[in-house]
PDB file of C-alpha atoms and ligand atoms in Angstrom:
ATOM      1  CA  MET A   1     -70.553  67.622 -14.958  1.00 44.00           C
ATOM      2  CA  LEU A   2     -72.493  65.759 -11.635  1.00 44.00           C
ATOM      3  CA  GLY A   3     -69.917  68.371  -9.096  1.00 44.00           C
ATOM      4  CA  LEU A   4     -73.098  69.256  -7.407  1.00 44.00           C
ATOM      5  CA  GLY A   5     -73.578  65.851  -6.090  1.00 44.00           C
ATOM      6  CA  PRO A   6     -76.623  63.305  -7.211  1.00 46.00           C
ATOM      7  CA  TYR A   7     -79.169  64.717  -4.997  1.00 45.00           C
ATOM      8  CA  HIS A   8     -78.700  68.584  -5.706  1.00 49.00           C
ATOM      9  CA  THR A   9     -81.656  69.265  -8.215  1.00 55.00           C
ATOM     10  CA  ARG A  10     -82.455  72.250 -10.100  1.00 55.00           C
ATOM     11  CA  PRO A  11     -85.918  73.666 -10.399  1.00 54.00           C
ATOM     12  CA  MET A  12     -86.622  74.228 -14.595  1.00 52.00           C
ATOM     13  CA  PRO A  13     -89.067  77.624 -15.164  1.00 48.00           C
ATOM     14  CA  ALA A  14     -92.342  77.453 -15.660  1.00 42.00           C
ATOM     15  CA  THR A  15     -92.378  79.437 -19.444  1.00 42.00           C
ATOM     16  CA  PRO A  16     -90.714  77.048 -21.617  1.00 41.00           C
ATOM     17  CA  ASP A  17     -88.943  78.623 -24.850  1.00 60.00           C
ATOM     18  CA  GLU A  18     -90.111  75.914 -27.316  1.00 73.00           C
ATOM     19  CA  PRO A  19     -89.907  73.010 -25.112  1.00 87.00           C
ATOM     20  CA  VAL A  20     -90.090  69.326 -26.426  1.00 92.00           C
ATOM     21  CA  ASP A  21     -91.539  65.692 -25.422  1.00 94.00           C
ATOM     22  CA  ALA A  22     -89.016  64.503 -24.167  1.00 95.00           C
ATOM     23  CA  ILE A  23     -90.824  61.083 -23.309  1.00 95.00           C
ATOM     24  CA  VAL A  24     -91.505  60.807 -27.303  1.00 94.00           C
ATOM     25  CA  LEU A  25     -88.046  61.626 -27.781  1.00 95.00           C
ATOM     26  CA  ALA A  26     -86.719  59.638 -25.317  1.00 96.00           C
ATOM     27  CA  SER A  27     -88.889  56.801 -26.858  1.00 95.00           C
ATOM     28  CA  ARG A  28     -87.437  57.280 -30.459  1.00 95.00           C
ATOM     29  CA  GLU A  29     -83.748  57.926 -28.747  1.00 96.00           C
ATOM     30  CA  ALA A  30     -83.665  61.147 -30.042  1.00 96.00           C
ATOM     31  CA  VAL A  31     -80.793  63.265 -30.710  1.00 95.00           C
ATOM     32  CA  VAL A  32     -81.523  66.508 -31.003  1.00 94.00           C
ATOM     33  CA  GLU A  33     -78.818  69.113 -32.312  1.00 94.00           C
ATOM     34  CA  ARG A  34     -79.407  73.354 -31.329  1.00 93.00           C
ATOM     35  CA  ARG A  35     -77.005  76.236 -32.263  1.00 93.00           C
ATOM     36  CA  TYR A  36     -77.595  79.200 -29.571  1.00 93.00           C
ATOM     37  CA  GLU A  37     -76.252  82.523 -29.602  1.00 93.00           C
ATOM     38  CA  LEU A  38     -75.911  85.187 -26.838  1.00 94.00           C
ATOM     39  CA  ALA A  39     -79.175  87.344 -27.664  1.00 91.00           C
ATOM     40  CA  GLY A  40     -81.263  83.628 -26.457  1.00 90.00           C
ATOM     41  CA  LEU A  41     -79.611  82.985 -23.611  1.00 93.00           C
ATOM     42  CA  PRO A  42     -80.304  86.104 -21.225  1.00 93.00           C
ATOM     43  CA  ARG A  43     -78.652  84.607 -18.401  1.00 95.00           C
ATOM     44  CA  VAL A  44     -75.495  84.206 -19.912  1.00 95.00           C
ATOM     45  CA  GLY A  45     -75.473  88.242 -20.752  1.00 95.00           C
ATOM     46  CA  GLU A  46     -76.585  88.665 -17.137  1.00 95.00           C
ATOM     47  CA  ALA A  47     -73.319  86.343 -15.893  1.00 94.00           C
ATOM     48  CA  GLY A  48     -70.839  88.886 -17.931  1.00 95.00           C
ATOM     49  CA  GLY A  49     -71.266  86.754 -21.283  1.00 96.00           C
ATOM     50  CA  LEU A  50     -70.304  89.375 -24.323  1.00 96.00           C
ATOM     51  CA  PRO A  51     -71.887  89.051 -28.782  1.00 96.00           C
ATOM     52  CA  GLY A  52     -70.012  86.235 -30.016  1.00 96.00           C
ATOM     53  CA  THR A  53     -70.651  83.846 -27.486  1.00 96.00           C
ATOM     54  CA  GLY A  54     -72.156  80.852 -29.077  1.00 95.00           C
ATOM     55  CA  MET A  55     -72.716  77.128 -29.066  1.00 96.00           C
ATOM     56  CA  THR A  56     -73.709  73.711 -29.656  1.00 96.00           C
ATOM     57  CA  VAL A  57     -75.779  71.758 -27.390  1.00 95.00           C
ATOM     58  CA  ARG A  58     -76.350  67.880 -28.439  1.00 96.00           C
ATOM     59  CA  PHE A  59     -78.838  66.686 -26.476  1.00 96.00           C
ATOM     60  CA  ARG A  60     -79.952  62.896 -26.263  1.00 97.00           C
ATOM     61  CA  PHE A  61     -82.869  61.298 -24.843  1.00 97.00           C
ATOM     62  CA  SER A  62     -83.584  57.827 -23.268  1.00 97.00           C
ATOM     63  CA  ARG A  63     -85.443  55.807 -21.094  1.00 94.00           C
ATOM     64  CA  ALA A  64     -83.558  55.895 -17.476  1.00 91.00           C
ATOM     65  CA  GLU A  65     -83.744  54.760 -14.015  1.00 87.00           C
ATOM     66  CA  GLY A  66     -86.126  56.806 -12.430  1.00 86.00           C
ATOM     67  CA  GLY A  67     -86.883  58.919 -15.732  1.00 91.00           C
ATOM     68  CA  ILE A  68     -86.080  60.419 -18.920  1.00 95.00           C
ATOM     69  CA  GLY A  69     -82.141  60.403 -19.548  1.00 96.00           C
ATOM     70  CA  ILE A  70     -80.793  63.349 -21.530  1.00 97.00           C
ATOM     71  CA  ASP A  71     -77.212  63.450 -22.023  1.00 97.00           C
ATOM     72  CA  SER A  72     -75.951  66.963 -23.217  1.00 96.00           C
ATOM     73  CA  ALA A  73     -72.727  67.639 -24.960  1.00 97.00           C
ATOM     74  CA  LEU A  74     -71.673  71.414 -25.363  1.00 96.00           C
ATOM     75  CA  ASP A  75     -69.267  73.273 -27.475  1.00 97.00           C
ATOM     76  CA  GLY A  76     -68.515  77.012 -28.020  1.00 96.00           C
ATOM     77  CA  GLN A  77     -66.904  80.140 -27.513  1.00 96.00           C
ATOM     78  CA  VAL A  78     -67.796  82.134 -24.761  1.00 96.00           C
ATOM     79  CA  VAL A  79     -66.450  86.025 -24.948  1.00 97.00           C
ATOM     80  CA  LEU A  80     -66.300  87.322 -21.420  1.00 97.00           C
ATOM     81  CA  THR A  81     -64.208  90.225 -19.706  1.00 96.00           C
ATOM     82  CA  CYS A  82     -60.864  89.693 -19.469  1.00 96.00           C
ATOM     83  CA  GLN A  83     -60.246  90.227 -15.547  1.00 95.00           C
ATOM     84  CA  ARG A  84     -56.684  91.777 -16.450  1.00 94.00           C
ATOM     85  CA  CYS A  85     -57.160  93.703 -18.824  1.00 95.00           C
ATOM     86  CA  LEU A  86     -61.169  94.580 -18.594  1.00 95.00           C
ATOM     87  CA  ARG A  87     -60.910  93.864 -22.487  1.00 95.00           C
ATOM     88  CA  PRO A  88     -62.512  90.856 -24.429  1.00 96.00           C
ATOM     89  CA  VAL A  89     -61.143  87.441 -24.227  1.00 96.00           C
ATOM     90  CA  THR A  90     -62.990  84.538 -26.224  1.00 96.00           C
ATOM     91  CA  VAL A  91     -62.773  81.269 -23.844  1.00 95.00           C
ATOM     92  CA  PRO A  92     -63.546  77.686 -25.338  1.00 95.00           C
ATOM     93  CA  VAL A  93     -66.617  75.993 -23.351  1.00 95.00           C
ATOM     94  CA  GLU A  94     -67.329  72.540 -23.854  1.00 94.00           C
ATOM     95  CA  GLY A  95     -69.346  70.195 -21.006  1.00 93.00           C
ATOM     96  CA  GLU A  96     -70.746  67.624 -20.949  1.00 94.00           C
ATOM     97  CA  SER A  97     -74.148  66.359 -18.644  1.00 94.00           C
ATOM     98  CA  ALA A  98     -75.976  63.222 -18.045  1.00 95.00           C
ATOM     99  CA  LEU A  99     -79.078  64.361 -16.745  1.00 95.00           C
ATOM    100  CA  VAL A 100     -82.597  62.234 -15.227  1.00 96.00           C
ATOM    101  CA  VAL A 101     -85.680  64.401 -15.322  1.00 95.00           C
ATOM    102  CA  VAL A 102     -88.282  63.126 -13.015  1.00 93.00           C
ATOM    103  CA  ALA A 103     -91.425  64.299 -11.917  1.00 91.00           C
ATOM    104  CA  ASP A 104     -90.144  65.008  -8.187  1.00 91.00           C
ATOM    105  CA  ASP A 105     -87.929  65.520  -5.479  1.00 91.00           C
ATOM    106  CA  ALA A 106     -89.290  62.187  -4.064  1.00 90.00           C
ATOM    107  CA  ALA A 107     -88.390  60.652  -7.497  1.00 89.00           C
ATOM    108  CA  ALA A 108     -85.082  62.483  -7.331  1.00 91.00           C
ATOM    109  CA  GLU A 109     -83.660  60.964  -4.663  1.00 90.00           C
ATOM    110  CA  GLN A 110     -83.835  57.368  -6.567  1.00 87.00           C
ATOM    111  CA  VAL A 111     -82.091  58.900  -9.311  1.00 89.00           C
ATOM    112  CA  PRO A 112     -79.027  56.210  -9.455  1.00 88.00           C
ATOM    113  CA  GLU A 113     -75.467  58.174  -8.430  1.00 89.00           C
ATOM    114  CA  ASP A 114     -74.213  58.443 -12.382  1.00 90.00           C
ATOM    115  CA  ARG A 115     -77.128  60.600 -13.223  1.00 92.00           C
ATOM    116  CA  GLU A 116     -78.573  64.515 -12.181  1.00 93.00           C
ATOM    117  CA  PRO A 117     -81.989  64.328 -11.697  1.00 94.00           C
ATOM    118  CA  ILE A 118     -83.466  67.786 -12.373  1.00 93.00           C
ATOM    119  CA  VAL A 119     -87.477  68.449 -11.509  1.00 92.00           C
ATOM    120  CA  ALA A 120     -89.481  68.748 -14.310  1.00 92.00           C
ATOM    121  CA  GLU A 121     -92.240  67.442 -16.453  1.00 92.00           C
ATOM    122  CA  ALA A 122     -91.149  64.943 -19.113  1.00 93.00           C
ATOM    123  CA  ASN A 123     -93.825  66.069 -21.786  1.00 92.00           C
ATOM    124  CA  HIS A 124     -92.664  69.906 -21.864  1.00 91.00           C
ATOM    125  CA  VAL A 125     -88.615  70.386 -21.579  1.00 93.00           C
ATOM    126  CA  ASP A 126     -87.140  73.545 -22.099  1.00 92.00           C
ATOM    127  CA  LEU A 127     -83.839  72.617 -23.805  1.00 93.00           C
ATOM    128  CA  THR A 128     -83.425  75.997 -23.843  1.00 93.00           C
ATOM    129  CA  TRP A 129     -83.035  76.655 -20.473  1.00 92.00           C
ATOM    130  CA  LEU A 130     -80.980  73.422 -20.073  1.00 93.00           C
ATOM    131  CA  ALA A 131     -78.048  74.496 -22.286  1.00 94.00           C
ATOM    132  CA  GLU A 132     -77.858  78.035 -20.537  1.00 94.00           C
ATOM    133  CA  GLU A 133     -77.327  76.329 -17.714  1.00 93.00           C
ATOM    134  CA  GLU A 134     -74.808  73.775 -18.625  1.00 94.00           C
ATOM    135  CA  LEU A 135     -73.325  76.818 -19.902  1.00 95.00           C
ATOM    136  CA  LEU A 136     -72.796  78.985 -16.771  1.00 95.00           C
ATOM    137  CA  LEU A 137     -71.986  76.003 -15.027  1.00 92.00           C
ATOM    138  CA  ALA A 138     -69.166  75.546 -18.077  1.00 92.00           C
ATOM    139  CA  LEU A 139     -67.610  79.496 -17.530  1.00 93.00           C
ATOM    140  CA  PRO A 140     -64.820  80.317 -16.530  1.00 92.00           C
ATOM    141  CA  LEU A 141     -64.517  81.880 -13.056  1.00 90.00           C
ATOM    142  CA  VAL A 142     -62.156  84.602 -13.551  1.00 94.00           C
ATOM    143  CA  PRO A 143     -61.426  84.615 -17.426  1.00 95.00           C
ATOM    144  CA  LEU A 144     -57.995  85.531 -18.430  1.00 94.00           C
ATOM    145  CA  HIS A 145     -55.899  85.950 -21.802  1.00 94.00           C
ATOM    146  CA  GLU A 146     -53.970  82.986 -21.415  1.00 88.00           C
ATOM    147  CA  GLU A 147     -50.779  84.687 -23.320  1.00 81.00           C
ATOM    148  CA  ALA A 148     -50.262  88.118 -21.925  1.00 83.00           C
ATOM    149  CA  CYS A 149     -52.961  91.084 -22.710  1.00 89.00           C
ATOM    150  CA  SER A 150     -52.023  92.662 -25.578  1.00 79.00           C
ATOM    151  CA  ALA A 151     -50.591  90.202 -27.373  1.00 72.00           C
ATOM    152  CA  ALA A 152     -53.534  88.651 -27.155  1.00 69.00           C
ATOM    153  CA  VAL A 153     -55.839  91.291 -28.261  1.00 70.00           C
ATOM    154  CA  GLU A 154     -53.817  92.768 -30.930  1.00 69.00           C
ATOM    155  CA  SER A 155     -54.418  88.945 -32.750  1.00 69.00           C
ATOM    156  CA  GLU A 156     -58.096  88.539 -32.032  1.00 66.00           C
ATOM    157  CA  ALA A 157     -58.371  92.210 -33.934  1.00 63.00           C
ATOM    158  CA  VAL A 158     -56.278  91.009 -36.706  1.00 56.00           C
ATOM    159  CA  ALA A 159     -58.765  87.490 -36.949  1.00 55.00           C
ATOM    160  CA  VAL A 160     -61.256  90.319 -37.288  1.00 51.00           C
ATOM    161  CA  VAL A 161     -59.626  92.556 -39.793  1.00 50.00           C
ATOM    162  CA  SER A 162     -58.072  89.697 -41.899  1.00 47.00           C
ATOM    163  CA  GLU A 163     -61.141  88.583 -42.655  1.00 46.00           C
ATOM    164  CA  VAL A 164     -60.465  84.905 -42.547  1.00 43.00           C
ATOM    165  CA  PRO A 165     -63.176  82.591 -44.703  1.00 49.00           C
ATOM    166  CA  GLU A 166     -66.390  81.116 -42.489  1.00 48.00           C
ATOM    167  CA  GLY A 167     -65.981  78.542 -40.366  1.00 46.00           C
ATOM    168  CA  LYS A 168     -62.096  77.964 -38.818  1.00 45.00           C
ATOM    169  CA  ARG A 169     -61.581  80.811 -37.474  1.00 47.00           C
ATOM    170  CA  GLN A 170     -63.563  82.636 -34.423  1.00 49.00           C
ATOM    171  CA  LYS A 171     -64.445  86.140 -34.729  1.00 49.00           C
ATOM    172  CA  PRO A 172     -65.302  86.965 -31.534  1.00 50.00           C
ATOM    173  CA  PHE A 173     -65.641  90.816 -32.322  1.00 50.00           C
ATOM    174  CA  GLU A 174     -68.291  90.282 -35.320  1.00 52.00           C
ATOM    175  CA  ASN A 175     -71.401  90.726 -33.421  1.00 54.00           C
ATOM    176  CA  LEU A 176     -70.338  93.466 -32.141  1.00 52.00           C
ATOM    177  CA  ARG A 177     -69.679  95.167 -35.055  1.00 55.00           C
ATOM    178  CA  ASP A 178     -72.740  93.903 -36.493  1.00 55.00           C
ATOM    179  CA  LEU A 179     -74.207  95.890 -33.054  1.00 51.00           C
ATOM    180  CA  LEU A 180     -72.403  99.052 -33.288  1.00 54.00           C
ATOM    181  CA  LYS A 181     -73.217  99.727 -37.129  1.00 54.00           C
ATOM    182  CA  LYS A 182     -77.184  99.778 -36.357  1.00 51.00           C
ATOM    183  CA  GLN A 183     -76.659 102.023 -33.740  1.00 46.00           C
TER     184      GLN A 183
HETATM  185 ZN1  LIG B   1     -56.277  90.084 -20.780  1.00 92.60          ZN
END
């Protein structure tokens, strides 16, 4: 995920949610894995994410040239609105990035080209924000059902109705159904 170029820096908001101390984690070469659902990713909701969106992100911390290295890998699914039929479409998303947390823009310019600098306090890194950022970058520009829309919508509906055991099958409307029950 280096498409933005090595000198593009992303400012991190000042009000982190459950920040981690990346310096300590890097000293242990720790790996942190977190699961995120749409409810915890407000910017993904604003970008069109629908209930059923969720992902797992693995963060690997290390000492890197110029700062603290964070290698992240995300794997999940996002439910968006198909731009052809305007019904929900489940899109698998994955992405990897090699970041380095630096103190300021000057330090960012020293970072080797194979890592993307992020200006933040290394002892106060907001992983949720990072995860959300990665997912936003992985979103398709124009979400569409792969096959003909009507067939795809039917097969997604069948996956819900037939109550396939947990785990294997994606159930994009599950959360939506729960929401409707609560109303
Ligand atoms: Zn469609």
